[in-house]
Amino acid sequence: MRSTITLCCLALLLASCNSVKRNQKFVAQGNYDQAIELAVKKLQKNRDSDKSDAHIVLLEEAFVKAVDDDTRRIAFLKKENNPAASREIYHLYRDLEFRQNLIRPLLPLYSDVLGRNAKFKLVDYSVELIAAKQAYIAYLYTEADAYMDRQQIADYRTAYHIYCEIDELQPNYKDVKRLKEEAHYYGTDFVFVSLNNRSGQIIPHQLERELLDFNTYGLDDFWTEYHNERQQNIQYNLGIVLNLRDIAIAPERIFEKEVIRKKRIQDGWEYRLDRNGAIVKDSLGNPIKIDKFTNVEARLFITEQSKSVLVAGNVVYRDLIARRDLNDFPLSSEFIFENIFATYQGDKRALEDEDWNLINNRYVPFPSNSQMVLDAGEDIKLRLREILKNNSIR
């Protein structure tokens, strides 16, 4: 038992030594925040351990150096007087505030090595932090305006994200809510969707409506809106054209065939007789029975109904401003109606199990041409959805 306790203590001691060495390395490399976070973690876990003193000393050193680095950087950036530096200044003040909040719950921290409490100069940065935040927000607002002025889709989208950042920093800042909506509107690709039926066949109105209803395709693109009817005051830069070039409907076909089923089956039993015609008995005196077999036969009349439709075309991505095609994707689907049923004559015992599945089926009226096209449209919708998902509008 003592040996086990000793090994555990040794393992803890080695782990503690390793953490101190790792923290010393962080400080030596100038990774002060990593050193602070590691020391705080160790002290939160156990501030009375043998190695806590070493972590306290390293924490004080790392804190002083980190604060010195940040304050010197802030002073330099302020002297440089570049509005673009407002972001860095704001985050530097946040870092200064964060470090203090990290250490404050642990104070006071007494060090035997130093012979005193560790010194952490805690400063109220609230005034500077608020001023830096306001300067940063003002810079973002100006930057977003500059992107809006370029009047390009990509720039409107960049402006939108900047307005979102402003909204997170300070909700309801000036007219950001309105500007964000405006940036989203102008940054959106409005796509006009149309269908051209060049097949020479009439397609069901329901199919046309479903193919053009892009809300059912689950595309969920924040920057793309699909319209199948032109709306006023919207400039459609891009278009998607679904061309149906060929709708080939095969005629109704009925194919009949006859299959003969033969089996040798058990058909009752009879007593075993000897040469003299007497019943043979077993050792207990019971009559011996033997199975009787007979040959049976049935005729199976199988009828197959079939009808098919092939819909072929293509999907064209089009630049409506330049009036040129951007991409062209083939699109086709085949739908086959098939029904198989059967009747029989003869001894049903000759039939197979699968024969009964056909016998239980019945003749089904052939679907109309329009219904066939509508059924093929379900597959067309799936294939169109894949094209839309796999190919960006731009």
Short mmCIF file of N, CA and C in Angstrom, two decimals, residues 8-140:
data_model
loop_
_atom_site.label_atom_id
_atom_site.label_comp_id
_atom_site.label_asym_id
_atom_site.label_seq_id
_atom_site.Cartn_x
_atom_site.Cartn_y
_atom_site.Cartn_z
N CYS A 8 2.25 7.14 -6.67
CA CYS A 8 1.27 8.18 -7.03
C CYS A 8 1.82 9.57 -6.75
N CYS A 9 2.45 9.72 -5.58
CA CYS A 9 3.03 11.03 -5.23
C CYS A 9 4.14 11.41 -6.19
N LEU A 10 4.95 10.41 -6.58
CA LEU A 10 6.05 10.66 -7.52
C LEU A 10 5.50 11.09 -8.88
N ALA A 11 4.42 10.44 -9.31
CA ALA A 11 3.81 10.79 -10.59
C ALA A 11 3.26 12.21 -10.56
N LEU A 12 2.60 12.57 -9.45
CA LEU A 12 2.07 13.93 -9.31
C LEU A 12 3.18 14.96 -9.29
N LEU A 13 4.29 14.61 -8.61
CA LEU A 13 5.43 15.52 -8.52
C LEU A 13 6.05 15.75 -9.89
N LEU A 14 6.21 14.65 -10.66
CA LEU A 14 6.78 14.77 -12.01
C LEU A 14 5.87 15.60 -12.91
N ALA A 15 4.56 15.35 -12.80
CA ALA A 15 3.61 16.11 -13.61
C ALA A 15 3.67 17.58 -13.26
N SER A 16 3.78 17.88 -11.96
CA SER A 16 3.86 19.26 -11.52
C SER A 16 5.14 19.92 -12.02
N CYS A 17 6.26 19.19 -11.94
CA CYS A 17 7.54 19.70 -12.44
C CYS A 17 7.47 19.99 -13.94
N ASN A 18 6.82 19.08 -14.65
CA ASN A 18 6.69 19.27 -16.11
C ASN A 18 5.87 20.51 -16.43
N SER A 19 4.80 20.76 -15.67
CA SER A 19 3.97 21.93 -15.92
C SER A 19 4.74 23.22 -15.64
N VAL A 20 5.58 23.21 -14.59
CA VAL A 20 6.41 24.39 -14.28
C VAL A 20 7.41 24.64 -15.40
N LYS A 21 8.04 23.57 -15.88
CA LYS A 21 9.01 23.72 -16.97
C LYS A 21 8.32 24.23 -18.24
N ARG A 22 7.12 23.71 -18.51
CA ARG A 22 6.39 24.14 -19.69
C ARG A 22 6.03 25.62 -19.57
N ASN A 23 5.66 26.03 -18.35
CA ASN A 23 5.31 27.43 -18.15
C ASN A 23 6.54 28.34 -18.26
N GLN A 24 7.68 27.86 -17.76
CA GLN A 24 8.92 28.63 -17.91
C GLN A 24 9.26 28.82 -19.38
N LYS A 25 8.99 27.78 -20.17
CA LYS A 25 9.25 27.85 -21.61
C LYS A 25 8.32 28.87 -22.28
N PHE A 26 7.05 28.87 -21.87
CA PHE A 26 6.10 29.86 -22.42
C PHE A 26 6.59 31.28 -22.17
N VAL A 27 7.03 31.53 -20.93
CA VAL A 27 7.49 32.88 -20.58
C VAL A 27 8.73 33.25 -21.37
N ALA A 28 9.67 32.30 -21.48
CA ALA A 28 10.92 32.55 -22.21
C ALA A 28 10.65 32.84 -23.69
N GLN A 29 9.61 32.22 -24.25
CA GLN A 29 9.28 32.41 -25.67
C GLN A 29 8.38 33.61 -25.91
N GLY A 30 7.95 34.26 -24.85
CA GLY A 30 7.08 35.42 -25.01
C GLY A 30 5.61 35.07 -25.15
N ASN A 31 5.25 33.82 -24.88
CA ASN A 31 3.84 33.39 -24.93
C ASN A 31 3.21 33.62 -23.56
N TYR A 32 3.07 34.89 -23.21
CA TYR A 32 2.68 35.24 -21.85
C TYR A 32 1.25 34.80 -21.51
N ASP A 33 0.35 34.94 -22.45
CA ASP A 33 -1.04 34.56 -22.15
C ASP A 33 -1.17 33.06 -21.92
N GLN A 34 -0.41 32.26 -22.67
CA GLN A 34 -0.42 30.81 -22.42
C GLN A 34 0.12 30.50 -21.04
N ALA A 35 1.19 31.20 -20.66
CA ALA A 35 1.78 31.00 -19.34
C ALA A 35 0.78 31.39 -18.24
N ILE A 36 0.08 32.51 -18.44
CA ILE A 36 -0.92 32.97 -17.45
C ILE A 36 -2.04 31.96 -17.32
N GLU A 37 -2.56 31.50 -18.44
CA GLU A 37 -3.69 30.56 -18.41
C GLU A 37 -3.30 29.24 -17.76
N LEU A 38 -2.07 28.75 -18.02
CA LEU A 38 -1.62 27.50 -17.40
C LEU A 38 -1.44 27.68 -15.90
N ALA A 39 -0.81 28.79 -15.47
CA ALA A 39 -0.60 29.03 -14.05
C ALA A 39 -1.93 29.16 -13.31
N VAL A 40 -2.86 29.90 -13.90
CA VAL A 40 -4.18 30.08 -13.27
C VAL A 40 -4.89 28.73 -13.16
N LYS A 41 -4.79 27.92 -14.17
CA LYS A 41 -5.42 26.60 -14.15
C LYS A 41 -4.86 25.74 -13.01
N LYS A 42 -3.54 25.76 -12.87
CA LYS A 42 -2.90 24.96 -11.81
C LYS A 42 -3.27 25.49 -10.42
N LEU A 43 -3.31 26.81 -10.26
CA LEU A 43 -3.63 27.39 -8.96
C LEU A 43 -5.10 27.21 -8.62
N GLN A 44 -5.96 27.24 -9.61
CA GLN A 44 -7.38 26.98 -9.35
C GLN A 44 -7.59 25.56 -8.87
N LYS A 45 -6.79 24.66 -9.42
CA LYS A 45 -6.92 23.25 -9.08
C LYS A 45 -6.41 22.97 -7.67
N ASN A 46 -5.23 23.54 -7.34
CA ASN A 46 -4.64 23.32 -6.00
C ASN A 46 -3.58 24.38 -5.74
N ARG A 47 -3.96 25.40 -4.99
CA ARG A 47 -3.01 26.47 -4.72
C ARG A 47 -2.13 26.17 -3.52
N ASP A 48 -2.32 24.99 -2.88
CA ASP A 48 -1.50 24.61 -1.70
C ASP A 48 -0.48 23.53 -2.05
N SER A 49 -0.33 23.18 -3.34
CA SER A 49 0.62 22.14 -3.70
C SER A 49 2.06 22.65 -3.58
N ASP A 50 3.02 21.72 -3.65
CA ASP A 50 4.43 22.08 -3.50
C ASP A 50 4.89 23.01 -4.60
N LYS A 51 4.29 22.89 -5.78
CA LYS A 51 4.75 23.65 -6.93
C LYS A 51 3.92 24.92 -7.18
N SER A 52 2.94 25.20 -6.32
CA SER A 52 2.12 26.38 -6.55
C SER A 52 2.94 27.66 -6.45
N ASP A 53 3.97 27.64 -5.58
CA ASP A 53 4.83 28.83 -5.42
C ASP A 53 5.50 29.18 -6.74
N ALA A 54 5.99 28.14 -7.46
CA ALA A 54 6.66 28.38 -8.73
C ALA A 54 5.68 28.98 -9.74
N HIS A 55 4.45 28.50 -9.73
CA HIS A 55 3.44 29.03 -10.65
C HIS A 55 3.07 30.47 -10.30
N ILE A 56 3.07 30.79 -9.01
CA ILE A 56 2.76 32.18 -8.60
C ILE A 56 3.82 33.13 -9.12
N VAL A 57 5.08 32.72 -8.97
CA VAL A 57 6.19 33.56 -9.44
C VAL A 57 6.10 33.75 -10.95
N LEU A 58 5.86 32.67 -11.68
CA LEU A 58 5.75 32.75 -13.14
C LEU A 58 4.53 33.57 -13.56
N LEU A 59 3.44 33.45 -12.80
CA LEU A 59 2.22 34.21 -13.12
C LEU A 59 2.49 35.70 -13.00
N GLU A 60 3.18 36.10 -11.92
CA GLU A 60 3.50 37.52 -11.74
C GLU A 60 4.36 38.03 -12.89
N GLU A 61 5.38 37.25 -13.25
CA GLU A 61 6.30 37.67 -14.32
C GLU A 61 5.57 37.76 -15.66
N ALA A 62 4.80 36.75 -15.98
CA ALA A 62 4.09 36.74 -17.26
C ALA A 62 3.08 37.87 -17.34
N PHE A 63 2.39 38.15 -16.23
CA PHE A 63 1.39 39.21 -16.22
C PHE A 63 2.03 40.57 -16.47
N VAL A 64 3.11 40.85 -15.77
CA VAL A 64 3.79 42.14 -15.94
C VAL A 64 4.25 42.32 -17.38
N LYS A 65 4.85 41.29 -17.94
CA LYS A 65 5.37 41.39 -19.31
C LYS A 65 4.25 41.50 -20.34
N ALA A 66 3.15 40.77 -20.14
CA ALA A 66 2.03 40.83 -21.07
C ALA A 66 1.40 42.22 -21.06
N VAL A 67 1.20 42.78 -19.86
CA VAL A 67 0.62 44.12 -19.75
C VAL A 67 1.55 45.15 -20.39
N ASP A 68 2.85 45.00 -20.15
CA ASP A 68 3.82 45.94 -20.72
C ASP A 68 3.78 45.89 -22.25
N ASP A 69 3.75 44.67 -22.82
CA ASP A 69 3.70 44.52 -24.28
C ASP A 69 2.45 45.19 -24.86
N ASP A 70 1.29 44.95 -24.24
CA ASP A 70 0.03 45.48 -24.77
C ASP A 70 -0.04 47.00 -24.65
N THR A 71 0.38 47.53 -23.51
CA THR A 71 0.31 48.99 -23.33
C THR A 71 1.26 49.71 -24.28
N ARG A 72 2.44 49.13 -24.52
CA ARG A 72 3.37 49.74 -25.49
C ARG A 72 2.81 49.67 -26.90
N ARG A 73 2.16 48.57 -27.25
CA ARG A 73 1.56 48.43 -28.57
C ARG A 73 0.42 49.43 -28.76
N ILE A 74 -0.41 49.60 -27.73
CA ILE A 74 -1.51 50.57 -27.79
C ILE A 74 -0.97 51.98 -27.99
N ALA A 75 0.09 52.32 -27.23
CA ALA A 75 0.67 53.67 -27.35
C ALA A 75 1.19 53.92 -28.75
N PHE A 76 1.81 52.90 -29.33
CA PHE A 76 2.34 53.05 -30.69
C PHE A 76 1.21 53.24 -31.70
N LEU A 77 0.17 52.43 -31.58
CA LEU A 77 -0.95 52.51 -32.53
C LEU A 77 -1.67 53.85 -32.43
N LYS A 78 -1.78 54.37 -31.21
CA LYS A 78 -2.43 55.68 -31.04
C LYS A 78 -1.60 56.78 -31.68
N LYS A 79 -0.29 56.69 -31.55
CA LYS A 79 0.59 57.69 -32.16
C LYS A 79 0.52 57.60 -33.69
N GLU A 80 0.38 56.37 -34.19
CA GLU A 80 0.30 56.16 -35.64
C GLU A 80 -0.97 56.79 -36.21
N ASN A 81 -2.03 56.83 -35.39
CA ASN A 81 -3.28 57.51 -35.74
C ASN A 81 -3.89 57.01 -37.05
N ASN A 82 -3.91 55.68 -37.20
CA ASN A 82 -4.53 55.05 -38.37
C ASN A 82 -5.88 54.46 -37.94
N PRO A 83 -6.99 54.93 -38.53
CA PRO A 83 -8.31 54.43 -38.11
C PRO A 83 -8.42 52.90 -38.21
N ALA A 84 -7.69 52.31 -39.14
CA ALA A 84 -7.76 50.86 -39.31
C ALA A 84 -7.21 50.12 -38.09
N ALA A 85 -6.43 50.82 -37.25
CA ALA A 85 -5.85 50.19 -36.06
C ALA A 85 -6.86 50.11 -34.92
N SER A 86 -8.04 50.70 -35.09
CA SER A 86 -9.03 50.73 -34.01
C SER A 86 -9.42 49.32 -33.57
N ARG A 87 -9.47 48.40 -34.52
CA ARG A 87 -9.83 47.02 -34.18
C ARG A 87 -8.79 46.43 -33.22
N GLU A 88 -7.51 46.58 -33.57
CA GLU A 88 -6.45 46.01 -32.72
C GLU A 88 -6.43 46.67 -31.36
N ILE A 89 -6.62 47.99 -31.32
CA ILE A 89 -6.61 48.70 -30.04
C ILE A 89 -7.74 48.19 -29.15
N TYR A 90 -8.92 48.03 -29.74
CA TYR A 90 -10.07 47.54 -28.98
C TYR A 90 -9.81 46.16 -28.41
N HIS A 91 -9.25 45.27 -29.21
CA HIS A 91 -8.99 43.90 -28.73
C HIS A 91 -7.84 43.85 -27.74
N LEU A 92 -6.89 44.76 -27.85
CA LEU A 92 -5.82 44.82 -26.85
C LEU A 92 -6.37 45.22 -25.48
N TYR A 93 -7.27 46.20 -25.47
CA TYR A 93 -7.90 46.58 -24.19
C TYR A 93 -8.75 45.44 -23.64
N ARG A 94 -9.39 44.70 -24.52
CA ARG A 94 -10.15 43.54 -24.06
C ARG A 94 -9.23 42.50 -23.44
N ASP A 95 -8.05 42.30 -24.04
CA ASP A 95 -7.08 41.35 -23.49
C ASP A 95 -6.60 41.79 -22.10
N LEU A 96 -6.35 43.08 -21.95
CA LEU A 96 -5.92 43.61 -20.65
C LEU A 96 -6.98 43.37 -19.59
N GLU A 97 -8.24 43.61 -19.96
CA GLU A 97 -9.36 43.40 -19.04
C GLU A 97 -9.54 41.92 -18.73
N PHE A 98 -9.41 41.08 -19.75
CA PHE A 98 -9.61 39.64 -19.57
C PHE A 98 -8.58 39.05 -18.60
N ARG A 99 -7.31 39.45 -18.75
CA ARG A 99 -6.25 38.92 -17.85
C ARG A 99 -6.54 39.24 -16.39
N GLN A 100 -6.94 40.48 -16.18
CA GLN A 100 -7.24 40.89 -14.80
C GLN A 100 -8.39 40.08 -14.23
N ASN A 101 -9.42 39.88 -15.03
CA ASN A 101 -10.59 39.12 -14.56
C ASN A 101 -10.24 37.66 -14.31
N LEU A 102 -9.23 37.18 -15.03
CA LEU A 102 -8.78 35.79 -14.85
C LEU A 102 -8.06 35.61 -13.52
N ILE A 103 -7.28 36.61 -13.16
CA ILE A 103 -6.43 36.51 -11.97
C ILE A 103 -7.16 36.97 -10.71
N ARG A 104 -8.06 37.95 -10.84
CA ARG A 104 -8.68 38.59 -9.67
C ARG A 104 -9.27 37.61 -8.66
N PRO A 105 -10.00 36.53 -9.08
CA PRO A 105 -10.58 35.61 -8.09
C PRO A 105 -9.54 34.88 -7.24
N LEU A 106 -8.28 34.82 -7.71
CA LEU A 106 -7.25 34.07 -6.97
C LEU A 106 -6.55 34.92 -5.91
N LEU A 107 -6.69 36.22 -5.99
CA LEU A 107 -5.93 37.11 -5.11
C LEU A 107 -6.47 37.08 -3.68
N PRO A 108 -5.59 37.26 -2.66
CA PRO A 108 -4.13 37.44 -2.78
C PRO A 108 -3.43 36.10 -2.96
N LEU A 109 -2.24 36.15 -3.59
CA LEU A 109 -1.41 34.97 -3.78
C LEU A 109 -0.07 35.19 -3.09
N TYR A 110 0.13 34.46 -2.00
CA TYR A 110 1.38 34.62 -1.24
C TYR A 110 2.44 33.66 -1.77
N SER A 111 3.67 34.18 -1.93
CA SER A 111 4.79 33.36 -2.39
C SER A 111 5.86 33.29 -1.33
N ASP A 112 6.22 32.06 -0.95
CA ASP A 112 7.31 31.88 0.01
C ASP A 112 8.63 32.32 -0.60
N VAL A 113 8.79 32.07 -1.89
CA VAL A 113 10.05 32.43 -2.56
C VAL A 113 10.22 33.95 -2.56
N LEU A 114 9.16 34.67 -2.89
CA LEU A 114 9.22 36.14 -2.93
C LEU A 114 9.13 36.74 -1.53
N GLY A 115 8.57 35.97 -0.59
CA GLY A 115 8.40 36.47 0.77
C GLY A 115 7.33 37.55 0.86
N ARG A 116 6.38 37.53 -0.03
CA ARG A 116 5.32 38.55 -0.08
C ARG A 116 4.21 38.05 -0.98
N ASN A 117 3.14 38.84 -1.01
CA ASN A 117 2.08 38.57 -1.98
C ASN A 117 2.55 38.97 -3.38
N ALA A 118 2.19 38.17 -4.35
CA ALA A 118 2.53 38.51 -5.74
C ALA A 118 1.85 39.83 -6.11
N LYS A 119 2.56 40.63 -6.89
CA LYS A 119 2.06 41.96 -7.24
C LYS A 119 1.42 41.95 -8.64
N PHE A 120 0.17 42.35 -8.67
CA PHE A 120 -0.56 42.49 -9.93
C PHE A 120 -1.22 43.86 -9.93
N LYS A 121 -0.75 44.73 -10.77
CA LYS A 121 -1.30 46.08 -10.83
C LYS A 121 -2.60 46.03 -11.65
N LEU A 122 -3.72 46.08 -10.92
CA LEU A 122 -5.02 46.01 -11.57
C LEU A 122 -5.51 47.43 -11.87
N VAL A 123 -5.86 47.65 -13.11
CA VAL A 123 -6.23 48.97 -13.59
C VAL A 123 -7.67 48.94 -14.09
N ASP A 124 -8.39 50.04 -13.89
CA ASP A 124 -9.75 50.17 -14.43
C ASP A 124 -9.64 50.67 -15.87
N TYR A 125 -9.87 49.74 -16.80
CA TYR A 125 -9.77 50.08 -18.23
C TYR A 125 -11.12 50.44 -18.84
N SER A 126 -12.16 50.57 -18.04
CA SER A 126 -13.51 50.73 -18.58
C SER A 126 -13.64 51.93 -19.50
N VAL A 127 -13.04 53.08 -19.10
CA VAL A 127 -13.14 54.28 -19.94
C VAL A 127 -12.44 54.06 -21.27
N GLU A 128 -11.22 53.53 -21.21
CA GLU A 128 -10.45 53.28 -22.44
C GLU A 128 -11.12 52.24 -23.31
N LEU A 129 -11.69 51.21 -22.66
CA LEU A 129 -12.33 50.13 -23.40
C LEU A 129 -13.57 50.64 -24.15
N ILE A 130 -14.36 51.46 -23.47
CA ILE A 130 -15.56 52.01 -24.11
C ILE A 130 -15.17 52.91 -25.28
N ALA A 131 -14.14 53.75 -25.07
CA ALA A 131 -13.70 54.65 -26.13
C ALA A 131 -13.16 53.87 -27.32
N ALA A 132 -12.40 52.81 -27.04
CA ALA A 132 -11.83 51.99 -28.12
C ALA A 132 -12.93 51.26 -28.88
N LYS A 133 -13.93 50.81 -28.15
CA LYS A 133 -15.06 50.12 -28.79
C LYS A 133 -15.82 51.07 -29.71
N GLN A 134 -16.07 52.29 -29.26
CA GLN A 134 -16.78 53.26 -30.08
C GLN A 134 -15.98 53.64 -31.32
N ALA A 135 -14.66 53.77 -31.13
CA ALA A 135 -13.81 54.10 -32.28
C ALA A 135 -13.82 52.96 -33.30
N TYR A 136 -13.80 51.74 -32.80
CA TYR A 136 -13.82 50.57 -33.68
C TYR A 136 -15.15 50.48 -34.42
N ILE A 137 -16.26 50.70 -33.71
CA ILE A 137 -17.58 50.66 -34.35
C ILE A 137 -17.69 51.73 -35.43
N ALA A 138 -17.19 52.93 -35.11
CA ALA A 138 -17.24 54.02 -36.09
C ALA A 138 -16.42 53.68 -37.33
N TYR A 139 -15.28 53.03 -37.11
CA TYR A 139 -14.45 52.61 -38.25
C TYR A 139 -15.19 51.57 -39.09
N LEU A 140 -15.81 50.60 -38.43
CA LEU A 140 -16.55 49.57 -39.16
C LEU A 140 -17.70 50.19 -39.96
#
